[in-house]
Coordinates of C-alpha atoms and ligand atoms in Angstrom, one line a residue:
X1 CA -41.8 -13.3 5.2
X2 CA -38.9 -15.5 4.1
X3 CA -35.8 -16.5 6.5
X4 CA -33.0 -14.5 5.3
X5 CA -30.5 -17.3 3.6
X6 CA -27.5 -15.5 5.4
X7 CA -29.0 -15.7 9.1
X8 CA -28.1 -18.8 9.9
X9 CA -24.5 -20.6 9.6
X10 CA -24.1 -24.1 8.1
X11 CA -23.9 -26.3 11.4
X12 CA -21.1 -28.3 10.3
X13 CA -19.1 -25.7 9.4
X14 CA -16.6 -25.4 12.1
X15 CA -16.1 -21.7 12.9
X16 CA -12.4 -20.7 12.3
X17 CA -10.8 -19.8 16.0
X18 CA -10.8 -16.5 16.5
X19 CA -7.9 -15.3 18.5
X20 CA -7.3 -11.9 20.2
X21 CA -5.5 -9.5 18.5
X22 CA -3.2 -7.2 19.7
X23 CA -4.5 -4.2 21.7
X24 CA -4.7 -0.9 20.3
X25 CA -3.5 -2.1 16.9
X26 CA -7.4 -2.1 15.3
X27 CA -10.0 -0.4 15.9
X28 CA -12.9 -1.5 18.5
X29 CA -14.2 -4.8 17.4
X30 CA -17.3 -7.0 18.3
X31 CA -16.2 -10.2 20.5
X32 CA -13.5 -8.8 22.4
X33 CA -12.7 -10.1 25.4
X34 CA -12.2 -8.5 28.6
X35 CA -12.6 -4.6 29.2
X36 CA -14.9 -3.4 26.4
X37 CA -12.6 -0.6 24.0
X38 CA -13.6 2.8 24.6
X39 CA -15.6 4.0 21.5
X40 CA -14.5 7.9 20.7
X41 CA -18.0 8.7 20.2
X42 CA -20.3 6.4 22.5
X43 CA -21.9 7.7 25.3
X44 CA -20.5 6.9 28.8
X45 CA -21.8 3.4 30.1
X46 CA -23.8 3.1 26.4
X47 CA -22.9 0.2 24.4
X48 CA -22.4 0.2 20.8
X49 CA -22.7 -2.2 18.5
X50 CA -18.9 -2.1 16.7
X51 CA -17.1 -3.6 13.4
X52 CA -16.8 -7.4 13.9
X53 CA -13.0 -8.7 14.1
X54 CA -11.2 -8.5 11.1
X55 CA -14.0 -6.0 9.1
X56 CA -12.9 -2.3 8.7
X57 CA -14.9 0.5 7.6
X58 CA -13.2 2.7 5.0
X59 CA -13.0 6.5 5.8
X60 CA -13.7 9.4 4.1
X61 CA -10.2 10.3 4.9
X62 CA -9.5 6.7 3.1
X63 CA -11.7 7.9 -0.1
X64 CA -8.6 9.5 -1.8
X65 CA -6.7 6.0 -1.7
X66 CA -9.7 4.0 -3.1
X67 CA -10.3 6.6 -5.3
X68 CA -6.5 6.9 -6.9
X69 CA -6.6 2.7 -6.6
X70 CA -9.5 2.2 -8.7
X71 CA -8.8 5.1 -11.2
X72 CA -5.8 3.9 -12.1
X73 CA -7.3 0.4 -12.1
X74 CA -9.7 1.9 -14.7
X75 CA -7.1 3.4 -17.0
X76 CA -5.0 0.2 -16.7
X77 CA -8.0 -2.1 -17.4
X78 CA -8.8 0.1 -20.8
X79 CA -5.3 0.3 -21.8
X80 CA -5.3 -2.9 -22.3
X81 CA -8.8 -3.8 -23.7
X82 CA -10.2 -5.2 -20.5
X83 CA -14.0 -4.9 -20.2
X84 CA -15.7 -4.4 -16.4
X85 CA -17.2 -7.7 -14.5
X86 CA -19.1 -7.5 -11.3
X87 CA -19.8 -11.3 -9.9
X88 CA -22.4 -11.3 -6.9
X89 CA -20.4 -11.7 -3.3
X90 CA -22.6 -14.6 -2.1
X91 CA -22.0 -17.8 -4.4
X92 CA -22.4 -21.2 -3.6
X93 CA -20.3 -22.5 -1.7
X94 CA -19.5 -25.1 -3.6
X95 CA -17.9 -23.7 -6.2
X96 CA -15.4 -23.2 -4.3
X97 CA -14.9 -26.1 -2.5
X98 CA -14.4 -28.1 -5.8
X99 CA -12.0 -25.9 -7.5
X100 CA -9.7 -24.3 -4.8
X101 CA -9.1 -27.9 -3.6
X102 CA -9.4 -29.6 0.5
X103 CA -6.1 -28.8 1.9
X104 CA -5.9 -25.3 1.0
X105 CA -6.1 -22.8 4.0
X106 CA -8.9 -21.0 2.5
X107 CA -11.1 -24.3 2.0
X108 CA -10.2 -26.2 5.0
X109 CA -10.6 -22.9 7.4
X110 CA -11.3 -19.8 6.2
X111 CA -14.5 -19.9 4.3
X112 CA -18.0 -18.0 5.5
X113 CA -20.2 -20.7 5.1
X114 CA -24.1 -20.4 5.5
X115 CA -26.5 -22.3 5.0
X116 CA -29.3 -20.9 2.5
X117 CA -32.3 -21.8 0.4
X118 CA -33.2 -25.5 1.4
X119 CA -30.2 -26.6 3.1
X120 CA -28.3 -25.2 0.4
X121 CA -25.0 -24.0 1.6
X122 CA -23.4 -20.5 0.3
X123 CA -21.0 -18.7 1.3
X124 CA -19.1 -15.3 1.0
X125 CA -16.7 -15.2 -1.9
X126 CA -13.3 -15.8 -0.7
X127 CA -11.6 -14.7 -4.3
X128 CA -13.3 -14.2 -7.3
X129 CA -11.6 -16.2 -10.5
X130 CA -13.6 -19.1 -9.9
X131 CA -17.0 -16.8 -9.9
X132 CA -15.6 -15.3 -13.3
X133 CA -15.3 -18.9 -14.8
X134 CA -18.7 -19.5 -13.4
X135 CA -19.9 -16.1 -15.3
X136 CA -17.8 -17.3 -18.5
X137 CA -19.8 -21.0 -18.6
X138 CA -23.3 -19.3 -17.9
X139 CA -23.0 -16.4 -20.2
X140 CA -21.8 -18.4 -23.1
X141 CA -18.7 -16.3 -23.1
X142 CA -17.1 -18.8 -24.9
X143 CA -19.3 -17.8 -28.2
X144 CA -17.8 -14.2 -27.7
X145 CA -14.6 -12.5 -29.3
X146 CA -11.3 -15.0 -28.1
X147 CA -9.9 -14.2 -25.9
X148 CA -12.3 -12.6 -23.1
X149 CA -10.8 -10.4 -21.3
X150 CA -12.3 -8.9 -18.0
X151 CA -11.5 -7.1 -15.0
X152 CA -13.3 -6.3 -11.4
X153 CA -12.8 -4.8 -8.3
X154 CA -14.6 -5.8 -5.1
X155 CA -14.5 -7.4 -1.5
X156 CA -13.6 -10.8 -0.5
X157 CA -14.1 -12.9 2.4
X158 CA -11.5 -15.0 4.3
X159 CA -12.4 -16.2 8.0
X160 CA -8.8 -16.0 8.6
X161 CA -6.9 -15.1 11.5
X162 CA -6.9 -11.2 11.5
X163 CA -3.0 -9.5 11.7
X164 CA -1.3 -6.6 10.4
X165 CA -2.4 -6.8 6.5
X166 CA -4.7 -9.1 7.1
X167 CA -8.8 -8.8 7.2
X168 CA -11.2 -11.3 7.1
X169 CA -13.0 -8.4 4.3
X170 CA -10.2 -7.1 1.9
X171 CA -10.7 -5.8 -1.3
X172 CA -9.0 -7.0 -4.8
X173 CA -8.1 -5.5 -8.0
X174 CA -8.0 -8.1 -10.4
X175 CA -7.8 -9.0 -14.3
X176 CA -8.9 -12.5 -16.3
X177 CA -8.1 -13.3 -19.4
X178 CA -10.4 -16.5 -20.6
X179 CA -10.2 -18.5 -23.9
X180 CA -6.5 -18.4 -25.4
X181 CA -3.6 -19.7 -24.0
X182 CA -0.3 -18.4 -25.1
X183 CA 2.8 -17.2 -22.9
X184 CA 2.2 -13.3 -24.6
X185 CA -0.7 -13.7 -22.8
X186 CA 0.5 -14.5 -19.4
X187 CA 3.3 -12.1 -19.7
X188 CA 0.5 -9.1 -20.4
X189 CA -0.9 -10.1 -17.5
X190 CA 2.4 -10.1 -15.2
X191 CA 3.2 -6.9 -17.0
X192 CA -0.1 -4.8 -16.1
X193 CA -0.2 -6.2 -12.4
X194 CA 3.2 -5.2 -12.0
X195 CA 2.6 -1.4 -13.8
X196 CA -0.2 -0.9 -11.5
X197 CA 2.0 -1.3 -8.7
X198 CA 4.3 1.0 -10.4
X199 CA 2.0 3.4 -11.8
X200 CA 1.1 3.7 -7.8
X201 CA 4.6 4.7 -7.2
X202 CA 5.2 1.4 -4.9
X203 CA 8.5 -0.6 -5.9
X204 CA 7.4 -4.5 -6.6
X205 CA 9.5 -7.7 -7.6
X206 CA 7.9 -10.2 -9.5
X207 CA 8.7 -13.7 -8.4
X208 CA 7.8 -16.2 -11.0
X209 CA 7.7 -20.1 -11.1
X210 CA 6.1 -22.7 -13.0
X211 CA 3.6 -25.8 -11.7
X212 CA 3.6 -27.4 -14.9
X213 CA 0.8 -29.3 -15.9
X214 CA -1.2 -31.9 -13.7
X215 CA 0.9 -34.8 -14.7
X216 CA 4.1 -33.2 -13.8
X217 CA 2.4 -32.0 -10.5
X218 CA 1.6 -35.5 -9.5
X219 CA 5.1 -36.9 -10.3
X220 CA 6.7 -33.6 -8.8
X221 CA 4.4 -34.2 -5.6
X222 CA 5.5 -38.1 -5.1
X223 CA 8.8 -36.8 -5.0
X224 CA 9.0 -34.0 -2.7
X225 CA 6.6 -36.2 -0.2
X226 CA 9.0 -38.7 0.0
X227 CA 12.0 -36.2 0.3
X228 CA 10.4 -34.1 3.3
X229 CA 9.0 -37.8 4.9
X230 CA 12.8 -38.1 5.8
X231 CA 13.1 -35.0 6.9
X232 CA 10.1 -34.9 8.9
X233 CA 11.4 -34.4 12.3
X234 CA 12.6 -31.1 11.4
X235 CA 9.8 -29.8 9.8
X236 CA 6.8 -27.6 12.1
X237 CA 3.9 -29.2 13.4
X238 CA 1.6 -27.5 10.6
X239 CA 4.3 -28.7 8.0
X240 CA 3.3 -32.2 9.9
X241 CA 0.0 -31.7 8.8
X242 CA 0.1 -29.9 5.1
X243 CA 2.8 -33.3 4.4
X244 CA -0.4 -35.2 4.3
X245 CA -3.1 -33.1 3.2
X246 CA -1.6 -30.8 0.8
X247 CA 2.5 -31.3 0.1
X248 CA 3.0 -28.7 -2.0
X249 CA 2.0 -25.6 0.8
X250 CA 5.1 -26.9 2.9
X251 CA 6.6 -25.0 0.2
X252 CA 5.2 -21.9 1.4
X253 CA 5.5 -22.1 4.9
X254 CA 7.1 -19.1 7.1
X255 CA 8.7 -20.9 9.4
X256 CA 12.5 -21.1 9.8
X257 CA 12.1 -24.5 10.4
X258 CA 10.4 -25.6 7.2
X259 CA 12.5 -23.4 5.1
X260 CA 15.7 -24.6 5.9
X261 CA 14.4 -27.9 5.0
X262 CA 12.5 -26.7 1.9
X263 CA 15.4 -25.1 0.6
X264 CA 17.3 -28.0 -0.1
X265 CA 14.2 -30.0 -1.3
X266 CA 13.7 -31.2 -4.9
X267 CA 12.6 -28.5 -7.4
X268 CA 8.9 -28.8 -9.2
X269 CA 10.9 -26.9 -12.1
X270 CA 12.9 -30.0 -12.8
X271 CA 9.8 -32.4 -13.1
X272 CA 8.6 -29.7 -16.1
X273 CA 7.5 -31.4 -18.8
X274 CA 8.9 -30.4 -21.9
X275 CA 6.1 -28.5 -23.3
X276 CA 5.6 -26.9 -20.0
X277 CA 9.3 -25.9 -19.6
X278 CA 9.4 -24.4 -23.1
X279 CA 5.6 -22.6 -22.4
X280 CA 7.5 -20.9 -19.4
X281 CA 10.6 -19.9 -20.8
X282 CA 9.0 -18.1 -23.4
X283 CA 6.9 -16.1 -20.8
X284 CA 10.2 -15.0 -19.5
X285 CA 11.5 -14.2 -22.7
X286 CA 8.3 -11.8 -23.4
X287 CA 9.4 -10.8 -19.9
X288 CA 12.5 -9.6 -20.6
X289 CA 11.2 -8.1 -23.7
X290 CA 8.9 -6.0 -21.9
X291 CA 11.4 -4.8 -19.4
X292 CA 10.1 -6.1 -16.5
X293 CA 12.4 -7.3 -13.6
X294 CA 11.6 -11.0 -12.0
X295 CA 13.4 -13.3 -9.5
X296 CA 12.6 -17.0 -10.3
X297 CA 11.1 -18.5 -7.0
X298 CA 11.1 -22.2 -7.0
X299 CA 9.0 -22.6 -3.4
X300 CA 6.4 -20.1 -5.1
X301 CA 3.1 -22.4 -5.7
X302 CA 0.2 -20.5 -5.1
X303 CA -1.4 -22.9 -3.1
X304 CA -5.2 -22.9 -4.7
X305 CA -5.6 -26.8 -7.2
X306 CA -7.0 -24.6 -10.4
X307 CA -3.3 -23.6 -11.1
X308 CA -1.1 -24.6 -13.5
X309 CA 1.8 -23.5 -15.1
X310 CA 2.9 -20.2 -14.9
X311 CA 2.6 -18.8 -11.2
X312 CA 3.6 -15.3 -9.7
X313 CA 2.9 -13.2 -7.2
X314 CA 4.5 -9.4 -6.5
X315 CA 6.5 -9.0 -3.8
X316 CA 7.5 -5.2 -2.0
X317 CA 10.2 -4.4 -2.8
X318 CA 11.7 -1.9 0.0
X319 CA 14.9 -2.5 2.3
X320 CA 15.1 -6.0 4.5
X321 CA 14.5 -4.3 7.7
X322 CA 11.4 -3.1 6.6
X323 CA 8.4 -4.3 8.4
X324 CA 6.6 -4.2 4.7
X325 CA 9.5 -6.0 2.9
X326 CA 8.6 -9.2 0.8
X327 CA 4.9 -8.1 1.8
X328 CA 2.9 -9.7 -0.8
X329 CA 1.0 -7.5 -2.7
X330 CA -0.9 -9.9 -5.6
X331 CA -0.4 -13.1 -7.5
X332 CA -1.9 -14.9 -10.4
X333 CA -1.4 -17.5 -12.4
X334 CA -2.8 -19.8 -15.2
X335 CA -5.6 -22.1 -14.4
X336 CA -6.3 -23.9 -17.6
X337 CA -8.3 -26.9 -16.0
X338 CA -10.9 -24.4 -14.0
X339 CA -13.8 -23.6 -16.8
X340 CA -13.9 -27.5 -17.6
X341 CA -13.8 -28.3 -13.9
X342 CA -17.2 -26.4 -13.6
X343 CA -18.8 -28.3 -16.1
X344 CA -17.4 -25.7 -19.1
X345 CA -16.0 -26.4 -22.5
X346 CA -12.1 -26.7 -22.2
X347 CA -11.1 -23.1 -21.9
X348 CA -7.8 -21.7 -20.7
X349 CA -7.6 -18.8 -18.4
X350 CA -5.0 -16.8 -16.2
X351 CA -5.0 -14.1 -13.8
X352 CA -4.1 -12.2 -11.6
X353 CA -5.1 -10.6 -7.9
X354 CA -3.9 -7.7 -6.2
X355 CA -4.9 -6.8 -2.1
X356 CA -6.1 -3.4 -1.8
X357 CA -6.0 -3.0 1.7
X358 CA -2.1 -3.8 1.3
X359 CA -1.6 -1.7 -1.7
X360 CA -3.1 1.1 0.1
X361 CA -0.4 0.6 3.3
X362 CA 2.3 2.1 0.7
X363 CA -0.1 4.8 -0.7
X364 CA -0.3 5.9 3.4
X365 CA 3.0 5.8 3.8
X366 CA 3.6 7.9 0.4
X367 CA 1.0 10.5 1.5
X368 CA 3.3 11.0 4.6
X369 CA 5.9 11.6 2.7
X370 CA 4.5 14.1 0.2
X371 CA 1.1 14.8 1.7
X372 CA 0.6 17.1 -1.8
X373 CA 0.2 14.5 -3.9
X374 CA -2.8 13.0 -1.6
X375 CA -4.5 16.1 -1.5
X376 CA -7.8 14.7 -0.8
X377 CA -10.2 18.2 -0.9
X378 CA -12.9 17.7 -2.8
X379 CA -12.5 21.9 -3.8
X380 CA -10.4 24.5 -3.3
X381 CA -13.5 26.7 -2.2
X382 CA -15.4 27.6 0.2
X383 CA -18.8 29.3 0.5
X384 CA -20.2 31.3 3.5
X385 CA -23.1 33.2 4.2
X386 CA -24.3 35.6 6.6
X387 CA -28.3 36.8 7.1
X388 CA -31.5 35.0 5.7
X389 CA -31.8 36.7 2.1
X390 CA -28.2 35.6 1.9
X391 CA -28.6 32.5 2.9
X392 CA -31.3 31.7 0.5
X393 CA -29.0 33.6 -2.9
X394 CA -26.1 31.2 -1.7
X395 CA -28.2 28.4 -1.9
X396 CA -28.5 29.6 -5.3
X397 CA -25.6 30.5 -6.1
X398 CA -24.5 27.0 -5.3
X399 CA -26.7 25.3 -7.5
X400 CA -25.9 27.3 -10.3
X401 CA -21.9 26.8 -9.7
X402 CA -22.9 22.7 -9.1
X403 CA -24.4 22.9 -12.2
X404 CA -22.1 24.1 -14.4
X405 CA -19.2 21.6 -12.9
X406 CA -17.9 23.7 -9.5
X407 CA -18.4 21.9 -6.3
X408 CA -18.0 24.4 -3.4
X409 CA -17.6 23.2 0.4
X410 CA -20.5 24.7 2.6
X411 CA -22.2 24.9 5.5
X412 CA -25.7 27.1 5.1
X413 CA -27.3 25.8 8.4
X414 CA -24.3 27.9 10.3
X415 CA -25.1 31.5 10.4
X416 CA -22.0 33.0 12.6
X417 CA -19.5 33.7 9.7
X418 CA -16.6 33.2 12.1
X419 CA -17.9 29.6 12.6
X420 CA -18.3 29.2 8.5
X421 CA -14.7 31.0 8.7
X422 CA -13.4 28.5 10.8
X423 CA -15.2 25.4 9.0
X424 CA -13.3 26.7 5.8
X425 CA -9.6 26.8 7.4
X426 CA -10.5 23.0 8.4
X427 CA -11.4 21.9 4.9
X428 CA -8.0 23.3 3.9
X429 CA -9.5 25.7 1.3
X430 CA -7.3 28.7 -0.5
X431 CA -10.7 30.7 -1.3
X432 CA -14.0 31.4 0.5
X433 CA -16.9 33.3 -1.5
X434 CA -18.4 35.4 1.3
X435 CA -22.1 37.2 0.6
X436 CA -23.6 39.2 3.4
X437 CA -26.9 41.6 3.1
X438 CA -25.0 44.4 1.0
X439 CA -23.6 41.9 -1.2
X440 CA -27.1 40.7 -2.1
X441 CA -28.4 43.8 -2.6
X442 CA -25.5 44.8 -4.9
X443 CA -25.0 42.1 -6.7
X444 CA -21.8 41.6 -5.4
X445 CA -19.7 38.9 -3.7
X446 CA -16.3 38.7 -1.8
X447 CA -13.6 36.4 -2.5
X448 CA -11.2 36.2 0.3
X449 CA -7.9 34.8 0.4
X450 CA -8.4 32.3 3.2
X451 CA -3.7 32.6 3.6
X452 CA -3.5 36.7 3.1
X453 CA -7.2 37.6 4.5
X454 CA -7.3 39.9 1.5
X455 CA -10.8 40.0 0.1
X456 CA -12.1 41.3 -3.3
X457 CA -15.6 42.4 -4.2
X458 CA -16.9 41.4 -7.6
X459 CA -19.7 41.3 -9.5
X460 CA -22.3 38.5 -8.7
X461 CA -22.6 37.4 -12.6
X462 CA -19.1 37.0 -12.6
X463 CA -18.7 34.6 -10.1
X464 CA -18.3 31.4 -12.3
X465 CA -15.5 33.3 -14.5
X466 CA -13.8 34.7 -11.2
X467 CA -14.1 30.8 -9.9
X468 CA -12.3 29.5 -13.0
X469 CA -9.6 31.8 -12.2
X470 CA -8.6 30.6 -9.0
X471 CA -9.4 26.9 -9.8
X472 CA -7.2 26.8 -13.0
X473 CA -4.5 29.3 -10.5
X474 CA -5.1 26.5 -7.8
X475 CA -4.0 23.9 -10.6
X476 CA -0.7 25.2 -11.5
Ligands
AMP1 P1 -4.1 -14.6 -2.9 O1 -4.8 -14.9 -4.2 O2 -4.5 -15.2 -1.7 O3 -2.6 -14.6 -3.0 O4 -4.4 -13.0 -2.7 C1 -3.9 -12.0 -3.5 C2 -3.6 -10.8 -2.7 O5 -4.8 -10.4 -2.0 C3 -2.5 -11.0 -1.7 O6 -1.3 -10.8 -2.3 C4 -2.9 -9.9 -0.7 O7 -2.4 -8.7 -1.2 C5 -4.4 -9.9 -0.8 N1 -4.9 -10.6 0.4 C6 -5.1 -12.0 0.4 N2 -5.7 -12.3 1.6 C7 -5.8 -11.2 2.3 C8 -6.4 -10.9 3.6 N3 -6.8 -11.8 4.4 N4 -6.3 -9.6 4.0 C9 -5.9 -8.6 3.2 N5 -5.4 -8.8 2.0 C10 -5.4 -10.1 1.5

């Protein structure tokens, strides 16, 4: 049999440090140090195998979220003409490491490296824009109706240091748009990530900025180095380091240190050239058109080589002492030199990403708030059963209501109907369909108001009509 190709890690890939993380703030996680976490459901002195650090599993009780996130992810996508693209989650690995560039957190520490096939080494996709570019070169998109337009939805993989809104899995949201470059379509882009956000009731502000072109990078890049070389004494130890390997990140940096220098550093927006500073304001202007509010962000980079240009990202929104406020939620940008970089034709592209895991924080806190509009039953109904020649009609008599579109909650292997009673208060229900022995034999069934404890008989054959009732009741 062959060697899985994921067994075995790369052996110069140093493993990111893993570093303990705060008690009682995850779940039980592989590794952990000290007194092993009680596990709810393990037996006493047994050990069980739990999620590694920084991987979650998501819930049932989660499903409603993912469910509302990728529904309205759907409806966005077709609004505006964006077609459905799955890229596989193991890639090689370097097709990353030549396009998000050495200096960058994810390549330098935060990539799953393995080694597969031959010495070959993969890895777990850390973001997916470079796999779509590598899906646009393979699949000769470029012979396909300008521009292509693509969205997806899936996990990513950052060995990164696990905190509050931060997994080493998270999942993305995210639209492409390959082939054309013009500021309409940046601005569609900046428009839909930011009416997702809305259409998920959670208030965003879009920062926006501009990276110009290469050129302008490089000439930007001399400048700011020698700017925060005079400063460095001030500046953090990991500013230190990002001075020499990457200059632009400083920009980014959290640290009060490094911001008060970087906010009287030089400005990439004044090393624009020309073209690039007339390309940007007219993405504002379609901006403003479109009625959407942005703050102009002159640290904001992105980070990752492939961008250029127009950069954003979407920031919460809520109150400064917030714990979530200026939580970023997504960010995209143009990335005009990545398709060529791979070995493509020249081909423009932008995009956007938006965290899941993050977006789903606010949906929590919403659901809290007004736990209606979460209502996560999968049915308003209820069906118990008492005896054996009941037992078997009900199964029945669920098929038949299955078939024609009506999912019931049950439990047919419990024969006390207080239990089944009691199961159906837990799901929450506002109906249970109760048949017994004289039910059967009269072709009869009761349907009890779970609230009131009034029941009605009616007539078997009616059920589905009777069902409809309450449903389209239920509904309002
Ligand atoms: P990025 O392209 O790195 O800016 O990522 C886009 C979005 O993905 C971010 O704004 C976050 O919402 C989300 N994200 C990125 N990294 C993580 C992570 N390690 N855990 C959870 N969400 C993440």
């Amino acid at each position: 049999m062959k060697k899985s190709s994921l067994g075995k890690p790369a052996k110069n890939v140093k493993p990111a440090r893993v570093l303990p993380v705060k008690k009682g703030t995850e779940a039980p996680v592989a590794g952990t140090e000290g007194e092993a976490p009680e596990i709810k459901g393990a037996r006493r002195g047994a050990k069980t195998p739990a999620t590694l650090r920084g991987m979650k599993d998501i819930l049932p009780k989660e499903e409603v979220y993912w469910t509302l996130m990728r529904r309205t992810a759907e409806n966005l996508a077709r609004a505006y003409g964006y077609n459905y693209i799955e890229t596989p989650i193991v890639e090689e690995a370097g097709l990353f490491l030549r396009t998000l560039g050495k200096g960058t957190d994810v390549v330098d520490k935060e990539m799953y490296i393995f080694e597969g096939d031959e010495g070959a080494k993969i890895c777990l996709r850390p973001e997916p824009t470079a796999s779509i570019a590598r899906a646009f070169i393979i699949h000769g998109m470029h012979s396909w109706p300008q521009p292509v337009k693509v969205w997806t939805m899936g996990p990513m993989f950052r060995h990164d240091r696990p905190q509050a809104g931060r997994y080493r899995q998270f999942h993305q949201f995210g639209c492409e748009v390959l082939g054309e470059r013009d500021p309409s379509i940046d601005a569609e882009l900046i428009v839909m990530a930011y009416n997702y956000l809305r259409d998920l009731h959670i208030p965003v502000q879009v920062a926006m900025n501009s990276i110009g072109n290469l050129e302008d990078r490089e000439r930007y890049i001399v400048e700011l180095v020698g700017y925060l070389r005079g400063k460095r004494s001030y500046l953090s130890e990991e500013s230190k380091k990002r001075l020499h390997r990457n200059p632009l990140r400083v920009l980014d940096s959290k640290e009060e240190q490094d911001r008060v220098v970087v906010e009287e550093a030089p400005q990439i927006i004044d090393w624009l050239s020309d073209a690039s500073r007339q390309y940007f304001m007219k993405v504002l202007e379609y901006l403003d058109e479109l009625e959407v509010p942005y703050v102009l962000q002159p640290t904001l980079v992105r980070g990752l080589d492939y961008y250029s240009d127009t950069v954003f990202e979407l920031l919460a929104d809520v109150p400064a002492e917030d714990p979530h406020a200026g939580l970023a939620l997504g960010g995209g940008g143009r990335y005009d030199g990545l398709v060529e970089q791979l070995g493509g034709r020249p081909t423009p592209g932008a995009g956007f990403g938006i965290g899941l895991e993050r977006t789903m924080l606010f949906l929590k806190r919403q659901a809290e708030q007004d736990p209606a509009r979460f209502h996560d039953s999968v049915s308003p109904l209820f069906f118990a059963q008492l005896g054996e020649q009941a037992r078997r009609r009900a199964l029945y008599l669920i098929e038949q209501l299955r078939r024609v579109g009506i999912v019931v909650y049950h439990n047919v292997a419990k024969s006390s109907l207080k239990a089944q009673l009691e199961l159906a208060h837990k799901y929450g229900v506002s109906h249970a369909l109760i048949l017994g022995q004289k039910e059967v034999q009269d072709g009869t069934i009761i349907i009890r108001d779970m609230d009131s404890g009034i029941q009605e008989i009616i007539d078997e054959k009616k059920v589905e009509v009777e069902v409809r009732k309450l449903l389209a009741k239920d509904r309002g």
